[in-house]
Short mmCIF file of C-alpha atoms in Angstrom, two decimals:
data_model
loop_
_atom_site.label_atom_id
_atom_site.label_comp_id
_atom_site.label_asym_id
_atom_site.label_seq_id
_atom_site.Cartn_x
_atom_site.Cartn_y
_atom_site.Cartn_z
CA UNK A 1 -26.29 3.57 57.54
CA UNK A 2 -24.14 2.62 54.70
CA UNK A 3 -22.26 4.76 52.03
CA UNK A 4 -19.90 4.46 49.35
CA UNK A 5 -16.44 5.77 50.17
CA UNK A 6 -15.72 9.30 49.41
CA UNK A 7 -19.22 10.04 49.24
CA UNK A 8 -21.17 12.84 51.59
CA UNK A 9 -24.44 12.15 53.89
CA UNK A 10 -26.11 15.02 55.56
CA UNK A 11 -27.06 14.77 59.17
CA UNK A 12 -30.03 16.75 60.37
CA UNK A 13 -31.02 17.42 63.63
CA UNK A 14 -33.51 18.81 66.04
CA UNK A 15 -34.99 18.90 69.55
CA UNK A 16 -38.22 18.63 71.31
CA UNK A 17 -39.19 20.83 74.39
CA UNK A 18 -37.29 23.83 74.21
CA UNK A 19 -35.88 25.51 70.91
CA UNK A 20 -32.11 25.88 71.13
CA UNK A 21 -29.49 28.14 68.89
CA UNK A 22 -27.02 26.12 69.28
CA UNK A 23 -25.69 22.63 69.50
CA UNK A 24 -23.10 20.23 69.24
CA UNK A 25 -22.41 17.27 67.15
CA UNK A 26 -19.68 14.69 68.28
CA UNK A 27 -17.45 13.01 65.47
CA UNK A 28 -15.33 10.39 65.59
CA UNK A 29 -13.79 8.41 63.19
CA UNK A 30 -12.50 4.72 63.17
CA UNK A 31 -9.02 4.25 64.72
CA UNK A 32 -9.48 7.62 66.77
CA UNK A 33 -9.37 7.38 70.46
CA UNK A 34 -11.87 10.60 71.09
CA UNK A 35 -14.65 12.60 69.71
CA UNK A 36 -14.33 15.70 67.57
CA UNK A 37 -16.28 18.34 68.09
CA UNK A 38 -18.67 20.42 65.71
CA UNK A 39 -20.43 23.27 66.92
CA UNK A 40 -23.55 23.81 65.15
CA UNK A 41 -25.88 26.76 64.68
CA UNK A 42 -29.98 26.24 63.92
CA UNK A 43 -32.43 27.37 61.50
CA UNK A 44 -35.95 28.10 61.91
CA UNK A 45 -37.93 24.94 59.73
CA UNK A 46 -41.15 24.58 57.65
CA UNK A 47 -42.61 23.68 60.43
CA UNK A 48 -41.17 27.10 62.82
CA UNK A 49 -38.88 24.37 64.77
CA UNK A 50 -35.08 25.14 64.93
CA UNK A 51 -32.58 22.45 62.69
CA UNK A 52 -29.42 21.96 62.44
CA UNK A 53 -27.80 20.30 59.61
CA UNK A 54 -24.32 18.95 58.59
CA UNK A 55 -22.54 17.39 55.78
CA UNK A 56 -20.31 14.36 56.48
CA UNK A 57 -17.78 13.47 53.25
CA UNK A 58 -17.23 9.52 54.88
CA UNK A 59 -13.58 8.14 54.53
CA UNK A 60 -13.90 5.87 57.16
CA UNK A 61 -16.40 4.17 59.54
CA UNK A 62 -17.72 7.00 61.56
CA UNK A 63 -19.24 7.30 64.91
CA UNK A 64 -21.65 10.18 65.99
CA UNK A 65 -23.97 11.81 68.28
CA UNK A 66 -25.50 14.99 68.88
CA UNK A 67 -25.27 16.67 72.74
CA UNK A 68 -26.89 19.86 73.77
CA UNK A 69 -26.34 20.59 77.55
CA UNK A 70 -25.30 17.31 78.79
CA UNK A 71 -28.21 16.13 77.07
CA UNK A 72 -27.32 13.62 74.35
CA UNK A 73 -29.14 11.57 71.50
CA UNK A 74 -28.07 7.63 70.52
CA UNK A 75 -24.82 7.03 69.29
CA UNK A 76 -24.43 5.74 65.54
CA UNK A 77 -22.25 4.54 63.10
CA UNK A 78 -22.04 4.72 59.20
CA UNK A 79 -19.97 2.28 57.80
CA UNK A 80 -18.02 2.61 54.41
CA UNK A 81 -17.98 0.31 51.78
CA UNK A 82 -16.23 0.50 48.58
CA UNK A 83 -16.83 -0.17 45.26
CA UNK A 84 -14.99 -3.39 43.63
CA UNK A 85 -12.42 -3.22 41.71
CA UNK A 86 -9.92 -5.05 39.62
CA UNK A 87 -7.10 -6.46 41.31
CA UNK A 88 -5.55 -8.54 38.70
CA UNK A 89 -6.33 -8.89 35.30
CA UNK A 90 -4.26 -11.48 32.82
CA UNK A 91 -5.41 -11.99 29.20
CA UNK A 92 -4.23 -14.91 27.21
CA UNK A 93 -4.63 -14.12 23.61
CA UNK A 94 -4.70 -17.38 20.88
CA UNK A 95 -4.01 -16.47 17.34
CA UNK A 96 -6.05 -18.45 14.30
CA UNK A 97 -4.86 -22.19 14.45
CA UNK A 98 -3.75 -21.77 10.82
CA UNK A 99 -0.79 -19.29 11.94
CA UNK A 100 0.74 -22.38 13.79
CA UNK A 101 1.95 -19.57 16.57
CA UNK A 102 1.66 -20.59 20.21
CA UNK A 103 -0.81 -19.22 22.59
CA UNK A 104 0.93 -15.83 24.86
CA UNK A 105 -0.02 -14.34 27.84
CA UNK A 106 0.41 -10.54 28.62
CA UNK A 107 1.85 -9.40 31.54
CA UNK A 108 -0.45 -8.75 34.40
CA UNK A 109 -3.12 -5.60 34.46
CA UNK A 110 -2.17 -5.33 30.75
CA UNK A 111 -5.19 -6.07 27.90
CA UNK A 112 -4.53 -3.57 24.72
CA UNK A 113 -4.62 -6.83 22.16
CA UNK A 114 -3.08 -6.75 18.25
CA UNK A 115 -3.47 -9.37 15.56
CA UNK A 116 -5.36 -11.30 13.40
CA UNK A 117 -9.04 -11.45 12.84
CA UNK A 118 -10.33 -14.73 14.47
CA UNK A 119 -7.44 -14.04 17.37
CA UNK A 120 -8.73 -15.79 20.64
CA UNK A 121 -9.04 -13.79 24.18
CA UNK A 122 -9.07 -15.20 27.08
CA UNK A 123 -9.62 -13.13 30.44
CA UNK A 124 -8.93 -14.30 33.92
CA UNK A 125 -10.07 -11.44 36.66
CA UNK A 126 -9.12 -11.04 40.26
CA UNK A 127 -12.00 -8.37 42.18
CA UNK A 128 -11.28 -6.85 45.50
CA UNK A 129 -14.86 -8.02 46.89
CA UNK A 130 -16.29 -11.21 46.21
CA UNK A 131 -18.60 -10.87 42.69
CA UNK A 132 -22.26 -11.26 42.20
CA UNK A 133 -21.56 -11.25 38.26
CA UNK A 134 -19.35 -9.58 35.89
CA UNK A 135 -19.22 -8.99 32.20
CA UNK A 136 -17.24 -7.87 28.92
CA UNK A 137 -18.14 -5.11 26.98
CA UNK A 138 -16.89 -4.64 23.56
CA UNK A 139 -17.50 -1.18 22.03
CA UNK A 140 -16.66 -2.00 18.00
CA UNK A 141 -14.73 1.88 16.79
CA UNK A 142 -13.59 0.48 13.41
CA UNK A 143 -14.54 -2.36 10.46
CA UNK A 144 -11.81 -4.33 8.92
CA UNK A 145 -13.30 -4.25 5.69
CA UNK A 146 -11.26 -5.62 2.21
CA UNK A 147 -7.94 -4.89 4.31
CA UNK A 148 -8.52 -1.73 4.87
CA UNK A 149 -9.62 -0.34 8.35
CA UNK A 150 -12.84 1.90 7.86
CA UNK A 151 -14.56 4.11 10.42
CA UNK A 152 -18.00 2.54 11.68
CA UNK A 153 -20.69 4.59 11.31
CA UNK A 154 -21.70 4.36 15.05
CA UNK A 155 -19.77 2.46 18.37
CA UNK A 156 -21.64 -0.50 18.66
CA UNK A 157 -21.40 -2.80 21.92
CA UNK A 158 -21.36 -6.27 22.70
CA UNK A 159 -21.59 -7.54 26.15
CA UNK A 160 -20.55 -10.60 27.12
CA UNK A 161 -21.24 -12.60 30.57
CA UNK A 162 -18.24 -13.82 32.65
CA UNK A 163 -18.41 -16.43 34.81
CA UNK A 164 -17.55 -15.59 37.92
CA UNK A 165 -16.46 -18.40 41.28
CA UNK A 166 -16.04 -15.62 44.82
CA UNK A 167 -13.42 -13.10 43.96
CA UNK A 168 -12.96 -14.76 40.63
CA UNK A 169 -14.40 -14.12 37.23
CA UNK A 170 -12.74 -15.46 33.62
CA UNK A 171 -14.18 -15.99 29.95
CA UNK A 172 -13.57 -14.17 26.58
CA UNK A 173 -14.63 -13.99 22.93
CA UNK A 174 -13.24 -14.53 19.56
CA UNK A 175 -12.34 -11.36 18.37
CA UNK A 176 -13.75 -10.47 14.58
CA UNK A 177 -13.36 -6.13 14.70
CA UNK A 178 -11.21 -3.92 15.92
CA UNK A 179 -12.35 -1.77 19.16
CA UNK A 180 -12.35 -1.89 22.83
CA UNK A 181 -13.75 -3.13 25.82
CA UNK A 182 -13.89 -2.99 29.35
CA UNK A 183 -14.75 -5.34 32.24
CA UNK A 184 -17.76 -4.26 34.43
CA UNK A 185 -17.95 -5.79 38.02
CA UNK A 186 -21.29 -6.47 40.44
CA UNK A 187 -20.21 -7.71 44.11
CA UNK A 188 -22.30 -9.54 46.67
CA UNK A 189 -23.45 -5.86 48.02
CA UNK A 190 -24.96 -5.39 44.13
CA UNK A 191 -22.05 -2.37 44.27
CA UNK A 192 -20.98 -2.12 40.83
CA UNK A 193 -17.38 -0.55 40.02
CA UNK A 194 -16.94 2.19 38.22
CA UNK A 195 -14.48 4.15 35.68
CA UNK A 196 -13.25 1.37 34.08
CA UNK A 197 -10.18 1.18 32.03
CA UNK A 198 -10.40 1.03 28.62
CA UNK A 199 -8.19 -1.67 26.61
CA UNK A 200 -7.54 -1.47 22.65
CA UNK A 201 -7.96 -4.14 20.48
CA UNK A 202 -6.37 -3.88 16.95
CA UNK A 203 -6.82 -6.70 14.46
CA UNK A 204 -5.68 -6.91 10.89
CA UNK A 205 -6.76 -9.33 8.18
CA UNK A 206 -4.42 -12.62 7.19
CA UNK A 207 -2.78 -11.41 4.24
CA UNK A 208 -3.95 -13.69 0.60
CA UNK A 209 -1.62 -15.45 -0.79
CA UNK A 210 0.49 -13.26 -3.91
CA UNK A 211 1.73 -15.80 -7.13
CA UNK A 212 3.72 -14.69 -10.08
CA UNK A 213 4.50 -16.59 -13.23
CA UNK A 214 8.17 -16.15 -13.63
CA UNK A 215 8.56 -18.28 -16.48
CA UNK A 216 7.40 -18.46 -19.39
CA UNK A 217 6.31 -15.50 -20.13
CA UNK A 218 2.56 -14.75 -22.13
CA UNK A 219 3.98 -16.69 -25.15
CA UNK A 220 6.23 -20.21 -24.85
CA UNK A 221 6.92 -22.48 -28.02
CA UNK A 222 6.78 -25.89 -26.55
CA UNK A 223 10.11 -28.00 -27.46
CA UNK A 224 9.93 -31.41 -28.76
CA UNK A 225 9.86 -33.66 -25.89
CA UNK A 226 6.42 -31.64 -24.90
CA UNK A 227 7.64 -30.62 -21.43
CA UNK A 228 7.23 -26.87 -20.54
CA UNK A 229 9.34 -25.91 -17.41
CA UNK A 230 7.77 -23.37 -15.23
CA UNK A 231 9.09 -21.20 -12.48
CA UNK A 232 6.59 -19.01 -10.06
CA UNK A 233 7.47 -17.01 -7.46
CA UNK A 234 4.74 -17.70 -3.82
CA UNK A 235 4.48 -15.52 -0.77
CA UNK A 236 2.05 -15.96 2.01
CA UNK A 237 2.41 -14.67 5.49
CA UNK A 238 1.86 -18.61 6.95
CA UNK A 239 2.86 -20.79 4.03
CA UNK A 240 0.59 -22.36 2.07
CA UNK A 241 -0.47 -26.30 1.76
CA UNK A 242 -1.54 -26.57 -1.94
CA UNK A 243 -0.52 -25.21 -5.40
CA UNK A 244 -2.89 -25.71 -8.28
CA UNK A 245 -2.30 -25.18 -12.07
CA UNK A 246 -4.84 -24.47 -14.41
CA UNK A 247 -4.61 -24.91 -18.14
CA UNK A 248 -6.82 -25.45 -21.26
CA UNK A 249 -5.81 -26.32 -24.99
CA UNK A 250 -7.08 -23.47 -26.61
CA UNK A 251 -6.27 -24.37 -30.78
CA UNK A 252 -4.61 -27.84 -31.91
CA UNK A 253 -4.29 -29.06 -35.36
CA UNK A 254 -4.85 -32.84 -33.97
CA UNK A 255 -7.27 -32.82 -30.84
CA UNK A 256 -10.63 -30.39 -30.20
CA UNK A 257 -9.69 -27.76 -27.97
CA UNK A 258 -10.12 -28.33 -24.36
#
């Protein structure tokens, strides 16, 4: 048989002809040179036959048989296989085009993201055991809602499909809430990995642009040549491409307003 590592099998046992008390079972595990020992003690059945049972916590591939007065059954094996699991993770995270800032990648095995809504991530994944599929999922904990970060009423997921090429899987998402996600792995065995780590993913909104009439101030008389200098003040966390000014004629002895 086959089991997951770290996980117990029981072995049961029992004879035909004549009903022993005792017997023993024969253990031995990979690498060993000989056979342990286990001296078992029966149990009448449902049925009034005697049984003996034992639990086996596998580690490794294990060999076994039971013997009862020279007299022994077939030798088997379980073998151990273990779940996948991630061997190396690297996320490459692309901010919004409009920032003008280069693309990063995080050191390996790390994926807790920060930035901007609209931030790009990018996931390359290295499994111990070749994949049958693997996926994202994105649990949403918070709303970035009119710059402020507000509680959602319930964690929401997303799950997205990687693609995935023998021990390889990579894809990612554009990344609109803050949250967190995990990856999920399925190997060739359909043996899917468990207790997943958890990355954070913290995104703020781009900032709007601020503008501030410096000068003049609510009232200006306009001198002769007709020219009104004006002086504003402009922040914006990534520049800004185009200034507009907006005016109307509100009262003129000589023209309709406008």
């Amino acid at each position: 048989t086959k089991v997951l590592r770290g996980e117990s099998i029981k072995l049961v046992i029992t004879t035909s002809g004549e009903q022993l008390q005792k017997l023993n079972l024969h253990l031995r595990e990979e690498g060993a040179k000989e056979f342990d020992k286990v001296e078992l003690t029966g149990y009448l059945n449902e049925r009034g036959k005697m049984e003996f049972s034992y639990e086996l916590r596998i580690q490794q591939n294990t060999e076994y048989y039971a013997e009862a007065r020279e007299i022994t059954s077939d030798e088997f094996k379980v073998t151990v296989q273990d779940r996948p699991i991630i061997r190396s993770l690297k996320a490459t995270v692309t901010p919004p085009s409009y920032t003008g800032e280069q693309s990063r990648t995080l050191d390996e095995n790390l994926g807790d993201i920060t930035g901007l809504v609209g931030t790009n991530l990018t996931l390359n994944i290295l499994s111990s055991k070749e994949l049958l599929s693997a996926k994202l999922v994105f649990t949403v904990h918070n709303e970035v809602a009119g710059g402020d970060t507000v509680r959602a009423t319930a964690p929401k997921q997303e799950v997205y499909t990687l693609q995935v090429a023998g021990f390889e899987a990579k894809g990612g998402l554009s990344l609109r809430r803050s949250g967190s996600y995990h990856i999920e792995l399925l190997d060739k065995d359909s043996i899917a990995s468990e207790r997943p780590i958890e990355y954070t993913v913290t995104l703020t909104r781009d900032e709007d642009p601020a503008v501030a009439l410096l000068d003049p101030g609510e009232r200006a008389d306009i001198p002769g040549n007709m020219r009104l200098s004006m002086l504003a003040k402009i922040h914006d966390d990534f520049g800004f491409s185009k200034l507009r000014i907006g005016y109307r004629l509100t009262k003129s002895k000589y023209v309709p307003e406008e």
